[in-house]
């Protein structure tokens, strides 16, 4: 099948590459000239394990190409996926300008029947707006062309997107057109050979399903963070509690890890967008509102622990704090709304020196010029270290911010000799408190108990 994917960001590039890898002919379009130049030179503009190999393989086979030419892109396609960004507006709503601009460009060029697929995460009713935009442009040209608009939300985890796409646990298709549904079944057949993974529903339900899924996961994260903070006060261990409740099949073990809160490009944006949708329709989603408040507060948790250990904010002045991890999660360079940014902002405001290391996001951090609050970044106080041990060299304390594998089993004896204040603040609960204590280190985690914790 001939597929055009509009947008070569995270969702668009992964989708295009995976469709090409099962034999489709894919053209990926983007209005960013530099990005397309890089892709045509074999460079991948995002970090996603395995994506470079798949793109290179299919480019060599002639199954995937990259262009900025809308005329070529629309003429090429039997199916067009819209996978452009939907950043949050100031009021929290999803900004649909890029979606509707893509729809307008399709409508100005369509001359044959097409299936247009909303792949981006969009509010309920977006497919109707896309359909109207395309139809209006066709009418302006005095033509009559059949087309369908389908919702096909993505459920890709950054860092595991290739596997998620190739081996999906479900494929949601929102369609009110039998022929469009047939096309989507044909398109996704290679990804569900063992059993049919397509779940077909009406368009509006599909649009809401994506938001509901991310909101549910965000709920689990915030719930566990609230519970961890209570467990800490009560002298209970959130890790034991996680195992206890996760063994219940009605609950399951996933997304039950306490930490510094969620970040990234999806959960924060989608929770805000769903809240805005509810307000616009005269409803209040009290649980979601609480989830967001809890998450915002949880991003402050490590700084609060650092202040308490050293005797207040004023006592931090001149201290050097090493950070292990900058991305919002492992296996990605994405720092959007990452808890690390909040912590860095707070440490720099307290006149701390920060030495940070991340296996992948270090380059992204080196390009940062502003903090989360928009303030200019003080480069005199922030250093991006080339390795984990370079970050802790000369530091007073270590803060674990992202749970990268290489941080899971460090040499605690070496850390005890290196860290001047002999203390670790673990925002991801990576370590056994007793093991850390045995090395002579103070250990402050999230809702944990043990000899290494001095609360």
Short mmCIF file of C-alpha atoms in Angstrom, two decimals:
data_model
loop_
_atom_site.label_atom_id
_atom_site.label_comp_id
_atom_site.label_asym_id
_atom_site.label_seq_id
_atom_site.Cartn_x
_atom_site.Cartn_y
_atom_site.Cartn_z
CA UNK A 1 0.00 0.00 0.00
CA UNK A 2 1.17 3.56 -0.66
CA UNK A 3 1.24 5.59 2.53
CA UNK A 4 2.05 9.22 3.24
CA UNK A 5 2.86 10.27 6.79
CA UNK A 6 2.63 14.00 7.48
CA UNK A 7 5.01 14.86 10.31
CA UNK A 8 8.38 13.25 11.02
CA UNK A 9 8.39 13.67 14.77
CA UNK A 10 8.36 10.82 17.22
CA UNK A 11 5.03 9.28 16.16
CA UNK A 12 5.28 9.99 12.45
CA UNK A 13 8.80 8.69 11.91
CA UNK A 14 8.29 5.52 13.94
CA UNK A 15 4.97 4.81 12.21
CA UNK A 16 6.37 5.44 8.74
CA UNK A 17 9.43 3.28 9.33
CA UNK A 18 7.41 0.37 10.72
CA UNK A 19 4.85 0.47 7.91
CA UNK A 20 7.72 0.44 5.41
CA UNK A 21 9.34 -2.48 7.18
CA UNK A 22 6.38 -4.75 6.37
CA UNK A 23 6.46 -3.90 2.68
CA UNK A 24 4.48 -0.69 2.22
CA UNK A 25 5.84 2.23 0.20
CA UNK A 26 6.01 5.18 2.57
CA UNK A 27 6.63 8.85 1.95
CA UNK A 28 7.25 10.94 5.06
CA UNK A 29 6.54 14.64 4.67
CA UNK A 30 7.60 17.51 6.89
CA UNK A 31 7.66 21.28 6.42
CA UNK A 32 10.95 21.43 8.36
CA UNK A 33 13.47 21.56 5.51
CA UNK A 34 16.49 20.90 7.74
CA UNK A 35 14.86 17.83 9.29
CA UNK A 36 14.12 16.34 5.87
CA UNK A 37 17.67 17.08 4.74
CA UNK A 38 19.01 15.21 7.77
CA UNK A 39 16.70 12.24 7.16
CA UNK A 40 17.74 12.07 3.50
CA UNK A 41 21.36 12.02 4.69
CA UNK A 42 20.61 9.07 6.96
CA UNK A 43 20.47 11.05 10.22
CA UNK A 44 17.72 10.34 12.73
CA UNK A 45 16.58 13.52 14.54
CA UNK A 46 15.20 11.69 17.60
CA UNK A 47 16.59 9.02 19.89
CA UNK A 48 14.63 5.79 19.72
CA UNK A 49 16.43 2.44 20.03
CA UNK A 50 16.42 0.53 16.74
CA UNK A 51 14.81 3.28 14.66
CA UNK A 52 18.01 4.15 12.80
CA UNK A 53 18.43 0.54 11.64
CA UNK A 54 14.86 0.26 10.36
CA UNK A 55 14.99 3.60 8.53
CA UNK A 56 18.32 2.76 6.91
CA UNK A 57 17.14 -0.70 5.83
CA UNK A 58 13.96 0.56 4.22
CA UNK A 59 15.58 3.62 2.65
CA UNK A 60 18.10 1.31 0.98
CA UNK A 61 15.23 -0.88 -0.24
CA UNK A 62 13.36 2.12 -1.62
CA UNK A 63 10.38 1.62 0.67
CA UNK A 64 10.71 4.90 2.61
CA UNK A 65 11.53 8.40 1.39
CA UNK A 66 11.38 11.91 2.80
CA UNK A 67 10.09 15.12 1.24
CA UNK A 68 8.86 18.64 1.89
CA UNK A 69 6.66 18.62 -1.24
CA UNK A 70 2.94 18.41 -0.43
CA UNK A 71 2.02 17.89 -4.11
CA UNK A 72 4.17 14.76 -4.29
CA UNK A 73 3.05 13.54 -0.87
CA UNK A 74 -0.69 13.73 -1.57
CA UNK A 75 -0.39 12.33 -5.09
CA UNK A 76 1.61 9.37 -3.73
CA UNK A 77 -0.91 8.17 -1.17
CA UNK A 78 -3.73 5.69 -0.82
CA UNK A 79 -3.71 6.46 2.90
CA UNK A 80 -2.47 9.64 4.58
CA UNK A 81 -1.56 9.68 8.25
CA UNK A 82 -1.54 13.02 10.01
CA UNK A 83 1.06 12.77 12.76
CA UNK A 84 1.92 16.37 13.55
CA UNK A 85 2.33 17.91 16.98
CA UNK A 86 -0.57 19.09 19.15
CA UNK A 87 1.22 21.24 21.74
CA UNK A 88 -0.80 22.64 24.65
CA UNK A 89 -2.18 26.16 24.39
CA UNK A 90 -1.92 28.50 27.36
CA UNK A 91 -5.32 27.31 28.60
CA UNK A 92 -4.25 23.64 28.43
CA UNK A 93 -6.23 22.79 25.31
CA UNK A 94 -4.56 20.99 22.41
CA UNK A 95 -3.36 23.33 19.66
CA UNK A 96 -4.85 21.98 16.43
CA UNK A 97 -3.30 24.48 14.04
CA UNK A 98 -0.83 21.96 12.59
CA UNK A 99 -3.53 19.29 12.25
CA UNK A 100 -5.92 21.59 10.41
CA UNK A 101 -3.11 23.03 8.28
CA UNK A 102 -2.27 19.51 7.13
CA UNK A 103 -5.97 18.85 6.42
CA UNK A 104 -6.19 22.05 4.40
CA UNK A 105 -3.14 21.08 2.35
CA UNK A 106 -4.68 17.67 1.64
CA UNK A 107 -7.98 19.25 0.60
CA UNK A 108 -6.20 21.59 -1.81
CA UNK A 109 -4.58 18.67 -3.63
CA UNK A 110 -6.74 15.56 -3.33
CA UNK A 111 -7.91 14.20 -6.71
CA UNK A 112 -8.65 10.54 -5.90
CA UNK A 113 -10.34 8.64 -3.08
CA UNK A 114 -8.26 8.66 0.10
CA UNK A 115 -8.38 7.48 3.68
CA UNK A 116 -7.10 10.23 5.97
CA UNK A 117 -6.00 9.01 9.41
CA UNK A 118 -5.62 11.14 12.52
CA UNK A 119 -2.60 9.57 14.24
CA UNK A 120 -1.86 12.52 16.50
CA UNK A 121 -3.39 12.69 19.96
CA UNK A 122 -6.35 14.98 19.45
CA UNK A 123 -9.47 16.10 21.36
CA UNK A 124 -12.85 14.55 20.68
CA UNK A 125 -14.36 16.15 17.59
CA UNK A 126 -11.07 16.69 15.75
CA UNK A 127 -11.93 14.19 13.02
CA UNK A 128 -15.08 16.19 12.30
CA UNK A 129 -12.97 19.35 11.99
CA UNK A 130 -10.47 17.61 9.70
CA UNK A 131 -13.30 16.25 7.54
CA UNK A 132 -14.89 19.70 7.22
CA UNK A 133 -11.57 21.38 6.44
CA UNK A 134 -10.80 18.93 3.63
CA UNK A 135 -14.36 19.11 2.26
CA UNK A 136 -14.30 22.93 2.25
CA UNK A 137 -11.07 22.98 0.26
CA UNK A 138 -12.42 20.46 -2.25
CA UNK A 139 -15.57 22.57 -2.66
CA UNK A 140 -13.48 25.70 -3.31
CA UNK A 141 -11.93 23.84 -6.23
CA UNK A 142 -15.37 22.93 -7.61
CA UNK A 143 -14.63 19.24 -7.35
CA UNK A 144 -16.19 16.16 -5.80
CA UNK A 145 -13.76 13.63 -4.34
CA UNK A 146 -14.58 10.81 -1.95
CA UNK A 147 -12.51 10.53 1.22
CA UNK A 148 -12.83 9.19 4.74
CA UNK A 149 -11.39 10.41 8.03
CA UNK A 150 -10.38 7.78 10.57
CA UNK A 151 -9.05 8.05 14.12
CA UNK A 152 -6.11 5.73 14.87
CA UNK A 153 -4.44 6.93 18.08
CA UNK A 154 -0.92 5.78 18.86
CA UNK A 155 0.07 3.92 22.02
CA UNK A 156 3.85 4.04 21.71
CA UNK A 157 6.18 4.19 24.71
CA UNK A 158 9.28 6.28 24.14
CA UNK A 159 12.24 3.94 24.33
CA UNK A 160 10.18 0.92 23.25
CA UNK A 161 8.23 2.36 20.33
CA UNK A 162 9.45 -0.05 17.66
CA UNK A 163 8.39 -3.09 19.66
CA UNK A 164 5.09 -1.41 20.59
CA UNK A 165 4.30 -0.76 16.92
CA UNK A 166 5.44 -4.14 15.63
CA UNK A 167 3.81 -6.12 18.47
CA UNK A 168 0.85 -4.04 19.59
CA UNK A 169 -1.42 -5.16 22.39
CA UNK A 170 -4.30 -3.37 20.67
CA UNK A 171 -4.92 -1.24 17.59
CA UNK A 172 -7.72 1.28 18.04
CA UNK A 173 -9.54 2.36 14.90
CA UNK A 174 -12.35 4.88 15.01
CA UNK A 175 -14.26 4.66 11.76
CA UNK A 176 -17.78 5.32 10.53
CA UNK A 177 -17.03 4.10 7.01
CA UNK A 178 -16.99 0.39 6.10
CA UNK A 179 -14.50 0.81 3.25
CA UNK A 180 -12.11 2.83 5.42
CA UNK A 181 -12.32 0.14 8.11
CA UNK A 182 -11.46 -2.50 5.50
CA UNK A 183 -8.42 -0.48 4.43
CA UNK A 184 -7.24 -0.15 8.02
CA UNK A 185 -7.64 -3.90 8.59
CA UNK A 186 -5.54 -4.58 5.52
CA UNK A 187 -2.91 -2.06 6.58
CA UNK A 188 -2.52 -3.48 10.09
CA UNK A 189 -2.88 -7.17 9.19
CA UNK A 190 0.92 -7.79 9.29
CA UNK A 191 1.02 -6.61 12.92
CA UNK A 192 -1.56 -9.04 14.22
CA UNK A 193 -1.03 -12.36 12.47
CA UNK A 194 -1.54 -14.44 15.63
CA UNK A 195 -4.90 -12.87 16.33
CA UNK A 196 -6.85 -9.81 15.26
CA UNK A 197 -5.78 -6.90 17.47
CA UNK A 198 -7.99 -4.32 15.80
CA UNK A 199 -10.68 -2.79 18.00
CA UNK A 200 -13.08 -0.86 15.82
CA UNK A 201 -15.33 1.77 17.34
CA UNK A 202 -16.90 5.09 16.45
CA UNK A 203 -14.52 7.98 15.81
CA UNK A 204 -15.30 10.01 18.94
CA UNK A 205 -14.81 7.01 21.22
CA UNK A 206 -11.43 6.32 19.62
CA UNK A 207 -10.36 9.92 20.17
CA UNK A 208 -11.35 9.75 23.83
CA UNK A 209 -9.76 6.31 24.33
CA UNK A 210 -6.27 7.74 23.86
CA UNK A 211 -6.81 10.43 26.49
CA UNK A 212 -8.46 7.94 28.84
CA UNK A 213 -5.51 5.55 28.59
CA UNK A 214 -2.91 8.18 29.42
CA UNK A 215 -5.07 9.64 32.18
CA UNK A 216 -5.42 6.20 33.77
CA UNK A 217 -1.66 5.64 33.75
CA UNK A 218 -1.07 9.11 35.18
CA UNK A 219 -3.60 8.27 37.89
CA UNK A 220 -1.65 5.19 38.96
CA UNK A 221 1.60 7.15 39.12
CA UNK A 222 0.16 9.98 41.21
CA UNK A 223 -1.68 7.56 43.49
CA UNK A 224 1.51 5.66 44.26
CA UNK A 225 3.40 8.89 44.87
CA UNK A 226 0.76 10.05 47.35
CA UNK A 227 0.84 6.67 49.05
CA UNK A 228 4.66 6.72 49.18
CA UNK A 229 4.65 10.06 50.96
CA UNK A 230 2.17 8.71 53.51
CA UNK A 231 4.14 5.47 53.93
CA UNK A 232 7.23 7.50 54.73
CA UNK A 233 5.45 9.24 57.60
CA UNK A 234 3.99 5.98 58.90
CA UNK A 235 7.25 4.04 58.74
CA UNK A 236 6.03 1.74 55.96
CA UNK A 237 7.91 0.77 52.79
CA UNK A 238 6.27 1.67 49.47
CA UNK A 239 8.31 -0.97 47.64
CA UNK A 240 6.80 -3.73 49.78
CA UNK A 241 3.35 -2.17 49.32
CA UNK A 242 3.87 -2.08 45.55
CA UNK A 243 4.57 -5.82 45.53
CA UNK A 244 1.61 -6.49 47.79
CA UNK A 245 -0.98 -4.67 45.73
CA UNK A 246 0.60 -5.44 42.35
CA UNK A 247 0.13 -9.16 42.91
CA UNK A 248 -3.63 -8.62 42.84
CA UNK A 249 -4.67 -9.45 39.24
CA UNK A 250 -7.34 -6.75 39.41
CA UNK A 251 -4.58 -4.18 39.89
CA UNK A 252 -1.47 -5.66 38.22
CA UNK A 253 2.17 -4.61 38.63
CA UNK A 254 2.52 -1.90 36.02
CA UNK A 255 2.90 1.83 36.72
CA UNK A 256 3.08 1.31 40.47
CA UNK A 257 6.56 2.74 41.04
CA UNK A 258 6.81 5.78 43.29
CA UNK A 259 9.18 8.53 42.20
CA UNK A 260 9.47 12.18 41.25
CA UNK A 261 6.34 12.38 39.12
CA UNK A 262 5.62 11.91 35.44
CA UNK A 263 6.91 14.09 32.62
CA UNK A 264 7.43 13.85 28.89
CA UNK A 265 5.41 14.93 25.90
CA UNK A 266 2.26 12.89 26.57
CA UNK A 267 0.97 12.56 30.13
CA UNK A 268 1.22 16.24 31.21
CA UNK A 269 -0.20 17.50 27.91
CA UNK A 270 -2.98 14.93 27.69
CA UNK A 271 -4.13 15.35 31.29
CA UNK A 272 -4.35 19.11 30.76
CA UNK A 273 -6.19 18.68 27.46
CA UNK A 274 -8.73 16.29 28.97
CA UNK A 275 -9.32 18.66 31.88
CA UNK A 276 -9.88 21.53 29.43
CA UNK A 277 -12.30 19.40 27.41
CA UNK A 278 -14.30 18.64 30.53
CA UNK A 279 -14.49 22.32 31.49
CA UNK A 280 -15.55 23.29 27.96
CA UNK A 281 -18.46 20.84 28.23
CA UNK A 282 -19.56 21.86 31.71
CA UNK A 283 -18.09 18.89 33.54
CA UNK A 284 -15.52 18.67 36.33
CA UNK A 285 -13.05 15.80 36.42
CA UNK A 286 -12.08 16.05 40.07
CA UNK A 287 -9.78 13.02 40.03
CA UNK A 288 -7.79 14.32 37.06
CA UNK A 289 -7.47 17.72 38.69
CA UNK A 290 -6.01 16.07 41.79
CA UNK A 291 -3.66 13.93 39.68
CA UNK A 292 -2.14 17.03 38.13
CA UNK A 293 -1.75 18.80 41.48
CA UNK A 294 -0.10 15.73 43.02
CA UNK A 295 2.29 15.42 40.10
CA UNK A 296 3.29 19.08 40.23
CA UNK A 297 3.99 18.76 43.95
CA UNK A 298 5.91 15.50 43.55
CA UNK A 299 8.44 17.12 41.27
CA UNK A 300 9.57 19.13 44.31
CA UNK A 301 10.11 16.07 46.52
CA UNK A 302 13.84 15.57 46.01
CA UNK A 303 14.68 19.24 46.57
CA UNK A 304 12.64 19.15 49.78
CA UNK A 305 14.66 16.15 50.97
CA UNK A 306 17.95 17.80 50.03
CA UNK A 307 17.01 20.94 51.94
CA UNK A 308 15.97 18.94 55.00
CA UNK A 309 19.20 16.96 55.04
CA UNK A 310 21.48 19.99 54.78
CA UNK A 311 19.46 22.22 57.13
CA UNK A 312 17.49 24.47 54.83
CA UNK A 313 17.78 26.31 51.51
CA UNK A 314 20.39 28.77 52.76
CA UNK A 315 22.70 25.92 53.72
CA UNK A 316 22.79 24.71 50.11
CA UNK A 317 24.64 27.78 48.82
CA UNK A 318 27.98 26.71 47.40
CA UNK A 319 27.19 23.00 47.55
CA UNK A 320 27.77 20.82 44.48
CA UNK A 321 25.01 18.34 43.66
CA UNK A 322 25.53 15.60 41.09
CA UNK A 323 22.52 14.49 39.05
CA UNK A 324 22.30 11.10 37.40
CA UNK A 325 19.63 11.32 34.72
CA UNK A 326 18.02 14.20 32.85
CA UNK A 327 15.45 12.66 30.47
CA UNK A 328 11.94 12.14 31.82
CA UNK A 329 12.42 8.35 31.50
CA UNK A 330 15.16 5.95 30.33
CA UNK A 331 15.92 5.15 26.68
CA UNK A 332 14.99 8.58 25.35
CA UNK A 333 16.53 12.02 25.08
CA UNK A 334 13.17 13.69 25.71
CA UNK A 335 13.40 16.26 28.51
CA UNK A 336 10.00 17.85 28.03
CA UNK A 337 8.46 18.48 31.47
CA UNK A 338 11.10 16.21 33.01
CA UNK A 339 11.39 16.27 36.83
CA UNK A 340 15.12 16.95 36.35
CA UNK A 341 14.34 20.42 35.03
CA UNK A 342 12.39 21.34 38.16
CA UNK A 343 15.18 20.08 40.41
CA UNK A 344 17.88 21.90 38.44
CA UNK A 345 15.85 25.10 38.60
CA UNK A 346 15.51 24.81 42.38
CA UNK A 347 19.16 23.93 42.96
CA UNK A 348 20.44 26.80 40.83
CA UNK A 349 18.09 29.22 42.61
CA UNK A 350 19.68 28.04 45.89
CA UNK A 351 23.13 28.89 44.46
CA UNK A 352 24.15 25.24 44.15
CA UNK A 353 26.51 24.00 41.52
CA UNK A 354 24.95 21.18 39.49
CA UNK A 355 26.95 18.51 37.69
CA UNK A 356 24.54 16.41 35.59
CA UNK A 357 25.00 13.31 33.49
CA UNK A 358 22.61 11.45 31.19
CA UNK A 359 23.60 8.66 28.77
CA UNK A 360 21.51 10.13 25.96
CA UNK A 361 19.97 13.48 26.93
CA UNK A 362 23.27 15.20 27.76
CA UNK A 363 23.52 16.70 24.29
CA UNK A 364 19.94 17.97 24.50
CA UNK A 365 20.68 19.50 27.91
CA UNK A 366 23.80 21.19 26.53
CA UNK A 367 21.57 23.09 24.10
CA UNK A 368 19.18 24.33 26.81
CA UNK A 369 19.13 28.08 27.23
CA UNK A 370 16.14 28.46 29.57
CA UNK A 371 14.62 26.62 32.52
CA UNK A 372 11.05 25.34 32.96
CA UNK A 373 9.94 28.74 34.28
CA UNK A 374 11.41 30.56 31.28
CA UNK A 375 14.36 32.02 33.21
CA UNK A 376 17.75 32.16 31.52
CA UNK A 377 19.93 29.19 32.41
CA UNK A 378 23.04 30.02 34.44
CA UNK A 379 25.77 28.06 32.69
CA UNK A 380 28.31 29.04 35.35
CA UNK A 381 26.51 26.80 37.85
CA UNK A 382 25.44 23.93 35.56
CA UNK A 383 27.86 21.44 34.02
CA UNK A 384 26.88 18.55 31.76
CA UNK A 385 29.35 15.81 32.64
CA UNK A 386 30.65 13.23 30.13
CA UNK A 387 30.11 10.27 32.48
CA UNK A 388 28.37 9.27 35.69
CA UNK A 389 31.61 9.27 37.66
CA UNK A 390 32.69 12.60 36.21
CA UNK A 391 29.42 14.04 37.53
CA UNK A 392 30.06 12.90 41.12
CA UNK A 393 33.73 13.92 41.11
CA UNK A 394 33.96 16.78 43.61
CA UNK A 395 30.25 16.66 44.47
CA UNK A 396 28.77 16.88 47.95
CA UNK A 397 25.74 14.72 47.18
CA UNK A 398 24.19 12.59 44.44
CA UNK A 399 20.58 12.80 43.22
CA UNK A 400 19.15 9.94 41.14
CA UNK A 401 16.62 11.45 38.74
CA UNK A 402 16.20 8.94 35.88
CA UNK A 403 16.32 5.17 36.27
CA UNK A 404 18.82 4.36 33.50
CA UNK A 405 20.20 0.82 33.70
CA UNK A 406 23.76 1.97 34.17
CA UNK A 407 22.76 3.61 37.46
CA UNK A 408 21.20 0.50 38.98
CA UNK A 409 24.27 -1.08 40.53
CA UNK A 410 27.03 1.46 41.18
CA UNK A 411 30.11 1.00 43.34
CA UNK A 412 28.76 2.33 46.65
CA UNK A 413 32.16 2.18 48.34
CA UNK A 414 33.55 4.43 45.61
CA UNK A 415 30.58 6.78 45.99
CA UNK A 416 31.20 6.95 49.75
CA UNK A 417 34.77 8.01 49.10
CA UNK A 418 33.80 10.49 46.39
CA UNK A 419 30.78 12.32 47.83
CA UNK A 420 31.89 14.88 50.39
CA UNK A 421 28.64 14.74 52.35
CA UNK A 422 28.25 10.96 51.95
CA UNK A 423 24.59 11.15 50.88
CA UNK A 424 22.38 9.89 48.03
CA UNK A 425 18.92 11.24 47.23
CA UNK A 426 17.15 8.59 45.15
CA UNK A 427 14.16 9.90 43.24
CA UNK A 428 13.55 6.51 41.58
CA UNK A 429 13.99 4.05 44.48
CA UNK A 430 16.73 2.14 42.70
CA UNK A 431 18.68 0.87 45.69
CA UNK A 432 18.38 -1.32 48.76
CA UNK A 433 18.58 1.13 51.70
CA UNK A 434 20.54 -1.33 53.85
CA UNK A 435 23.08 -1.94 51.08
CA UNK A 436 23.69 1.79 50.70
CA UNK A 437 23.99 2.23 54.45
CA UNK A 438 26.57 -0.55 54.65
CA UNK A 439 28.85 1.57 52.46
CA UNK A 440 28.59 4.45 54.93
CA UNK A 441 26.16 6.56 52.92
CA UNK A 442 23.01 8.33 54.03
CA UNK A 443 20.14 7.39 51.75
CA UNK A 444 16.93 9.33 51.14
CA UNK A 445 14.45 7.66 48.78
CA UNK A 446 10.70 7.98 48.14
CA UNK A 447 8.65 6.17 50.78
CA UNK A 448 11.34 3.63 51.70
CA UNK A 449 12.49 2.40 55.11
CA UNK A 450 15.82 0.90 56.11
CA UNK A 451 19.08 1.66 57.81
CA UNK A 452 20.10 4.04 55.08
CA UNK A 453 17.14 6.34 55.58
CA UNK A 454 17.31 9.18 58.09
CA UNK A 455 13.98 10.94 57.88
#
